[in-house]
PDB file of C-alpha atoms in Angstrom:
ATOM      1  CA  ALA A  97     212.082 -21.685  15.738  1.00  0.00           C
ATOM      2  CA  VAL A  98     209.269 -19.930  13.907  1.00  0.00           C
ATOM      3  CA  VAL A  99     208.164 -19.739  10.288  1.00  0.00           C
ATOM      4  CA  SER A 100     206.242 -16.574   9.534  1.00  0.00           C
ATOM      5  CA  THR A 101     205.496 -14.952   6.212  1.00  0.00           C
ATOM      6  CA  GLN A 102     204.472 -11.470   5.267  1.00  0.00           C
ATOM      7  CA  SER A 103     202.827 -11.061   1.858  1.00  0.00           C
ATOM      8  CA  THR A 104     202.091  -8.034  -0.249  1.00  0.00           C
ATOM      9  CA  GLY A 105     200.198  -7.688  -3.474  1.00  0.00           C
ATOM     10  CA  ASP A 106     200.298  -4.443  -5.384  1.00  0.00           C
ATOM     11  CA  PHE A 107     199.511  -3.012  -8.793  1.00  0.00           C
ATOM     12  CA  LEU A 108     202.449  -1.742 -10.819  1.00  0.00           C
ATOM     13  CA  ASN A 109     200.099   0.464 -12.863  1.00  0.00           C
ATOM     14  CA  ASP A 110     199.162   3.990 -11.833  1.00  0.00           C
ATOM     15  CA  VAL A 111     195.787   3.723 -13.563  1.00  0.00           C
ATOM     16  CA  ILE A 112     193.503   0.704 -13.874  1.00  0.00           C
ATOM     17  CA  ALA A 113     191.413   0.781 -17.053  1.00  0.00           C
ATOM     18  CA  GLN A 114     189.179  -1.597 -18.954  1.00  0.00           C
ATOM     19  CA  ASP A 115     190.975  -3.408 -21.807  1.00  0.00           C
ATOM     20  CA  LYS A 116     194.376  -2.051 -20.677  1.00  0.00           C
ATOM     21  CA  HIS A 117     197.096  -4.273 -19.209  1.00  0.00           C
ATOM     22  CA  LEU A 118     197.193  -4.446 -15.429  1.00  0.00           C
ATOM     23  CA  THR A 119     200.312  -5.855 -13.746  1.00  0.00           C
ATOM     24  CA  MET A 120     199.843  -7.421 -10.327  1.00  0.00           C
ATOM     25  CA  HIS A 121     203.012  -8.015  -8.287  1.00  0.00           C
ATOM     26  CA  TYR A 122     203.189 -10.347  -5.292  1.00  0.00           C
ATOM     27  CA  LEU A 123     206.040 -10.373  -2.796  1.00  0.00           C
ATOM     28  CA  VAL A 124     206.263 -13.024  -0.047  1.00  0.00           C
ATOM     29  CA  HIS A 125     208.782 -12.415   2.759  1.00  0.00           C
ATOM     30  CA  ASN A 126     209.774 -15.170   5.175  1.00  0.00           C
ATOM     31  CA  ILE A 127     210.288 -13.122   8.338  1.00  0.00           C
ATOM     32  CA  GLY A 128     210.645 -16.219  10.512  1.00  0.00           C
ATOM     33  CA  SER A 129     213.759 -18.094  11.595  1.00  0.00           C
ATOM     34  CA  GLU A 130     213.047 -21.331   9.662  1.00  0.00           C
ATOM     35  CA  THR A 131     212.461 -22.240   6.032  1.00  0.00           C
ATOM     36  CA  ALA A 132     208.861 -22.101   4.804  1.00  0.00           C
ATOM     37  CA  THR A 133     208.056 -24.981   2.450  1.00  0.00           C
ATOM     38  CA  ASP A 134     205.365 -25.683  -0.138  1.00  0.00           C
ATOM     39  CA  VAL A 135     204.472 -21.986  -0.407  1.00  0.00           C
ATOM     40  CA  LYS A 136     201.452 -21.278  -2.612  1.00  0.00           C
ATOM     41  CA  ILE A 137     199.978 -17.972  -3.733  1.00  0.00           C
ATOM     42  CA  ASP A 138     196.382 -18.123  -4.957  1.00  0.00           C
ATOM     43  CA  ASP A 139     194.549 -15.052  -6.212  1.00  0.00           C
ATOM     44  CA  THR A 140     192.000 -16.745  -8.482  1.00  0.00           C
ATOM     45  CA  THR A 141     189.070 -15.545  -6.350  1.00  0.00           C
ATOM     46  CA  GLY A 142     190.234 -11.932  -6.518  1.00  0.00           C
ATOM     47  CA  PHE A 143     190.359 -11.910 -10.308  1.00  0.00           C
ATOM     48  CA  PRO A 144     187.484 -14.034 -11.670  1.00  0.00           C
ATOM     49  CA  ALA A 145     187.766 -15.125 -15.310  1.00  0.00           C
ATOM     50  CA  THR A 146     184.458 -13.391 -16.116  1.00  0.00           C
ATOM     51  CA  GLU A 147     185.979 -10.020 -15.131  1.00  0.00           C
ATOM     52  CA  PHE A 148     189.708 -10.392 -15.909  1.00  0.00           C
ATOM     53  CA  GLU A 149     191.667 -12.089 -18.682  1.00  0.00           C
ATOM     54  CA  VAL A 150     195.129 -13.423 -17.832  1.00  0.00           C
ATOM     55  CA  ILE A 151     197.540 -12.094 -20.477  1.00  0.00           C
ATOM     56  CA  SER A 152     200.809 -13.369 -19.019  1.00  0.00           C
ATOM     57  CA  GLY A 153     201.704 -15.390 -15.941  1.00  0.00           C
ATOM     58  CA  SER A 154     199.301 -17.084 -13.586  1.00  0.00           C
ATOM     59  CA  LEU A 155     197.064 -16.097 -10.692  1.00  0.00           C
ATOM     60  CA  SER A 156     198.607 -18.888  -8.658  1.00  0.00           C
ATOM     61  CA  ALA A 157     202.237 -19.705  -7.972  1.00  0.00           C
ATOM     62  CA  THR A 158     204.092 -22.368  -6.002  1.00  0.00           C
ATOM     63  CA  PHE A 159     207.525 -22.140  -4.418  1.00  0.00           C
ATOM     64  CA  ASP A 160     209.209 -25.243  -2.980  1.00  0.00           C
ATOM     65  CA  GLN A 161     210.765 -23.257  -0.173  1.00  0.00           C
ATOM     66  CA  ILE A 162     211.557 -19.790   1.081  1.00  0.00           C
ATOM     67  CA  PRO A 163     214.585 -19.730   3.401  1.00  0.00           C
ATOM     68  CA  ALA A 164     214.390 -17.614   6.561  1.00  0.00           C
ATOM     69  CA  GLY A 165     214.992 -13.915   5.975  1.00  0.00           C
ATOM     70  CA  THR A 166     214.480 -14.077   2.210  1.00  0.00           C
ATOM     71  CA  ASN A 167     211.647 -13.306  -0.181  1.00  0.00           C
ATOM     72  CA  VAL A 168     210.201 -14.410  -3.491  1.00  0.00           C
ATOM     73  CA  SER A 169     208.151 -12.487  -5.999  1.00  0.00           C
ATOM     74  CA  HIS A 170     205.600 -13.322  -8.638  1.00  0.00           C
ATOM     75  CA  ALA A 171     203.848 -11.188 -11.256  1.00  0.00           C
ATOM     76  CA  VAL A 172     200.844 -11.614 -13.503  1.00  0.00           C
ATOM     77  CA  VAL A 173     199.550  -9.388 -16.307  1.00  0.00           C
ATOM     78  CA  LEU A 174     195.778  -9.110 -16.538  1.00  0.00           C
ATOM     79  CA  ARG A 175     193.280  -7.301 -18.725  1.00  0.00           C
ATOM     80  CA  PRO A 176     190.132  -6.029 -16.992  1.00  0.00           C
ATOM     81  CA  LEU A 177     187.022  -6.890 -18.991  1.00  0.00           C
ATOM     82  CA  ILE A 178     184.732  -4.686 -16.884  1.00  0.00           C
ATOM     83  CA  SER A 179     184.675  -1.114 -15.616  1.00  0.00           C
ATOM     84  CA  GLY A 180     183.455   0.463 -12.389  1.00  0.00           C
ATOM     85  CA  ALA A 181     184.334   0.001  -8.733  1.00  0.00           C
ATOM     86  CA  HIS A 182     185.975  -3.334  -7.981  1.00  0.00           C
ATOM     87  CA  ASN A 183     186.770  -4.774  -4.589  1.00  0.00           C
ATOM     88  CA  PHE A 184     190.209  -6.358  -4.903  1.00  0.00           C
ATOM     89  CA  ILE A 185     190.443  -8.995  -2.197  1.00  0.00           C
ATOM     90  CA  PRO A 186     193.763 -10.219  -0.775  1.00  0.00           C
ATOM     91  CA  ALA A 187     195.499 -13.246  -2.256  1.00  0.00           C
ATOM     92  CA  MET A 188     195.667 -16.355  -0.085  1.00  0.00           C
ATOM     93  CA  VAL A 189     199.163 -17.583   0.767  1.00  0.00           C
ATOM     94  CA  THR A 190     199.553 -21.061   2.234  1.00  0.00           C
ATOM     95  CA  TYR A 191     202.800 -22.613   3.475  1.00  0.00           C
ATOM     96  CA  LYS A 192     204.083 -25.347   5.749  1.00  0.00           C
ATOM     97  CA  ASN A 193     206.244 -24.873   8.811  1.00  0.00           C
ATOM     98  CA  SER A 194     208.991 -27.235   9.995  1.00  0.00           C
ATOM     99  CA  ASN A 195     206.387 -29.475  11.719  1.00  0.00           C
ATOM    100  CA  GLY A 196     204.486 -29.895   8.443  1.00  0.00           C
ATOM    101  CA  ASP A 197     201.539 -27.823   9.663  1.00  0.00           C
ATOM    102  CA  GLU A 198     199.819 -25.901   6.879  1.00  0.00           C
ATOM    103  CA  LEU A 199     199.427 -22.217   7.713  1.00  0.00           C
ATOM    104  CA  ILE A 200     197.395 -19.616   5.856  1.00  0.00           C
ATOM    105  CA  THR A 201     198.013 -15.900   5.519  1.00  0.00           C
ATOM    106  CA  PHE A 202     196.781 -13.231   3.135  1.00  0.00           C
ATOM    107  CA  SER A 203     198.460 -10.555   1.044  1.00  0.00           C
ATOM    108  CA  SER A 204     197.933  -6.877   1.750  1.00  0.00           C
ATOM    109  CA  PHE A 205     194.439  -5.506   1.258  1.00  0.00           C
ATOM    110  CA  LEU A 206     194.083  -3.435  -1.922  1.00  0.00           C
ATOM    111  CA  ASP A 207     190.708  -1.858  -1.121  1.00  0.00           C
ATOM    112  CA  ASN A 208     188.153  -0.733  -3.677  1.00  0.00           C
ATOM    113  CA  ASN A 209     189.781   0.617  -6.804  1.00  0.00           C
ATOM    114  CA  PRO A 210     187.930   2.063  -9.762  1.00  0.00           C
ATOM    115  CA  ILE A 211     188.432   0.446 -13.148  1.00  0.00           C
ATOM    116  CA  LEU A 212     188.030   3.213 -15.704  1.00  0.00           C
ATOM    117  CA  SER A 213     185.910   2.581 -18.777  1.00  0.00           C
ATOM    118  CA  ILE A 214     187.591   2.886 -22.177  1.00  0.00           C
ATOM    119  CA  SER A 215     185.919   6.241 -22.908  1.00  0.00           C
ATOM    120  CA  GLU A 216     186.787   7.662 -19.478  1.00  0.00           C
ATOM    121  CA  TYR A 217     190.398   6.502 -19.813  1.00  0.00           C
ATOM    122  CA  ASN A 218     190.718   8.038 -23.289  1.00  0.00           C
ATOM    123  CA  ARG A 219     189.176  11.291 -22.099  1.00  0.00           C
ATOM    124  CA  LYS A 220     191.658  11.600 -19.217  1.00  0.00           C
ATOM    125  CA  TYR A 221     194.855  10.071 -20.613  1.00  0.00           C
ATOM    126  CA  SER A 222     194.865  10.049 -24.415  1.00  0.00           C
ATOM    127  CA  PRO A 223     197.094  12.569 -26.262  1.00  0.00           C
ATOM    128  CA  HIS A 224     194.002  14.060 -28.014  1.00  0.00           C
ATOM    129  CA  LEU A 225     195.788  14.174 -31.379  1.00  0.00           C
ATOM    130  CA  VAL A 226     192.592  14.714 -33.383  1.00  0.00           C
ATOM    131  CA  ASP A 227     191.665  17.634 -31.119  1.00  0.00           C
ATOM    132  CA  TRP A 228     195.078  19.217 -31.636  1.00  0.00           C
ATOM    133  CA  LEU A 229     194.894  18.740 -35.409  1.00  0.00           C
ATOM    134  CA  ILE A 230     191.499  20.468 -35.518  1.00  0.00           C
ATOM    135  CA  PHE A 231     192.873  23.286 -33.351  1.00  0.00           C
ATOM    136  CA  VAL A 232     195.878  23.790 -35.663  1.00  0.00           C
ATOM    137  CA  GLY A 233     193.620  23.625 -38.720  1.00  0.00           C
ATOM    138  CA  LEU A 234     191.356  26.346 -37.313  1.00  0.00           C
ATOM    139  CA  CYS A 235     194.248  28.565 -36.187  1.00  0.00           C
ATOM    140  CA  THR A 236     196.106  28.388 -39.506  1.00  0.00           C
ATOM    141  CA  PRO A 237     193.766  30.684 -41.519  1.00  0.00           C
ATOM    142  CA  VAL A 238     193.607  33.194 -38.663  1.00  0.00           C
ATOM    143  CA  LEU A 239     197.381  33.511 -38.690  1.00  0.00           C
ATOM    144  CA  LEU A 240     198.132  32.820 -42.354  1.00  0.00           C
ATOM    145  CA  ILE A 241     195.750  35.360 -43.981  1.00  0.00           C
ATOM    146  CA  PRO A 242     197.140  38.416 -42.091  1.00  0.00           C
ATOM    147  CA  PHE A 243     200.687  37.233 -42.742  1.00  0.00           C
ATOM    148  CA  LEU A 244     200.102  36.800 -46.476  1.00  0.00           C
ATOM    149  CA  THR A 245     198.446  40.247 -46.649  1.00  0.00           C
ATOM    150  CA  TRP A 246     201.388  41.834 -44.837  1.00  0.00           C
ATOM    151  CA  HIS A 247     203.909  39.934 -46.979  1.00  0.00           C
ATOM    152  CA  SER A 248     202.204  41.044 -50.220  1.00  0.00           C
ATOM    153  CA  SER A 249     202.149  44.709 -49.107  1.00  0.00           C
ATOM    154  CA  HIS A 250     205.695  44.507 -47.825  1.00  0.00           C
ATOM    155  CA  SER A 251     206.921  43.050 -51.133  1.00  0.00           C
ATOM    156  CA  LYS A 252     205.226  45.813 -53.160  1.00  0.00           C
ATOM    157  CA  TYR A 253     206.724  48.588 -51.012  1.00  0.00           C
ATOM    158  CA  GLU A 254     210.146  46.950 -51.078  1.00  0.00           C
ATOM    159  CA  SER A 255     210.099  46.739 -54.880  1.00  0.00           C
ATOM    160  CA  LEU A 256     208.966  50.398 -55.108  1.00  0.00           C
ATOM    161  CA  ALA A 257     211.702  51.440 -52.662  1.00  0.00           C
ATOM    162  CA  ASN A 258     214.312  49.559 -54.693  1.00  0.00           C
ATOM    163  CA  LYS A 259     213.129  51.240 -57.927  1.00  0.00           C
ATOM    164  CA  ALA A 260     213.252  54.641 -56.258  1.00  0.00           C
ATOM    165  CA  LYS A 261     216.829  54.048 -55.066  1.00  0.00           C
ATOM    166  CA  LYS A 262     217.956  52.990 -58.556  1.00  0.00           C
ATOM    167  CA  SER A 263     216.534  56.086 -60.266  1.00  0.00           C
TER     168      SER A 263
END
């Protein structure tokens, strides 16, 4: 009988940006044939408090047991306080087998991921509403002046044509 776990850690966000919420999702599978007990996930070294603020959840989690062939999940919401390249290291997962031996494994490796600065994030992903308002404001006179000129001329000729028809 064997207890073996497979752990993954992944971001649920498509983009990682400074001061924007970052959701980290952990999934621990017990792929062995026995129950894993005293299972602990610890990712405090991967997300130091000087670089990330925990918004919701915890960077560590404990599960009393994970029966064979099942899985558990855990999520934490963080806010990056820094920008630039960041090396996200795997979370450490410890558990005990049926003999009481403590075993250690690690979650999947997330590699270096850039954390965008606020200005870079806004430049790439904001709706640019102010830019669009300026664009509309500049286009309005270019379109409105010719229309008003045409409308004024058209109205004069229409009124002259109506007078001519009546006489």
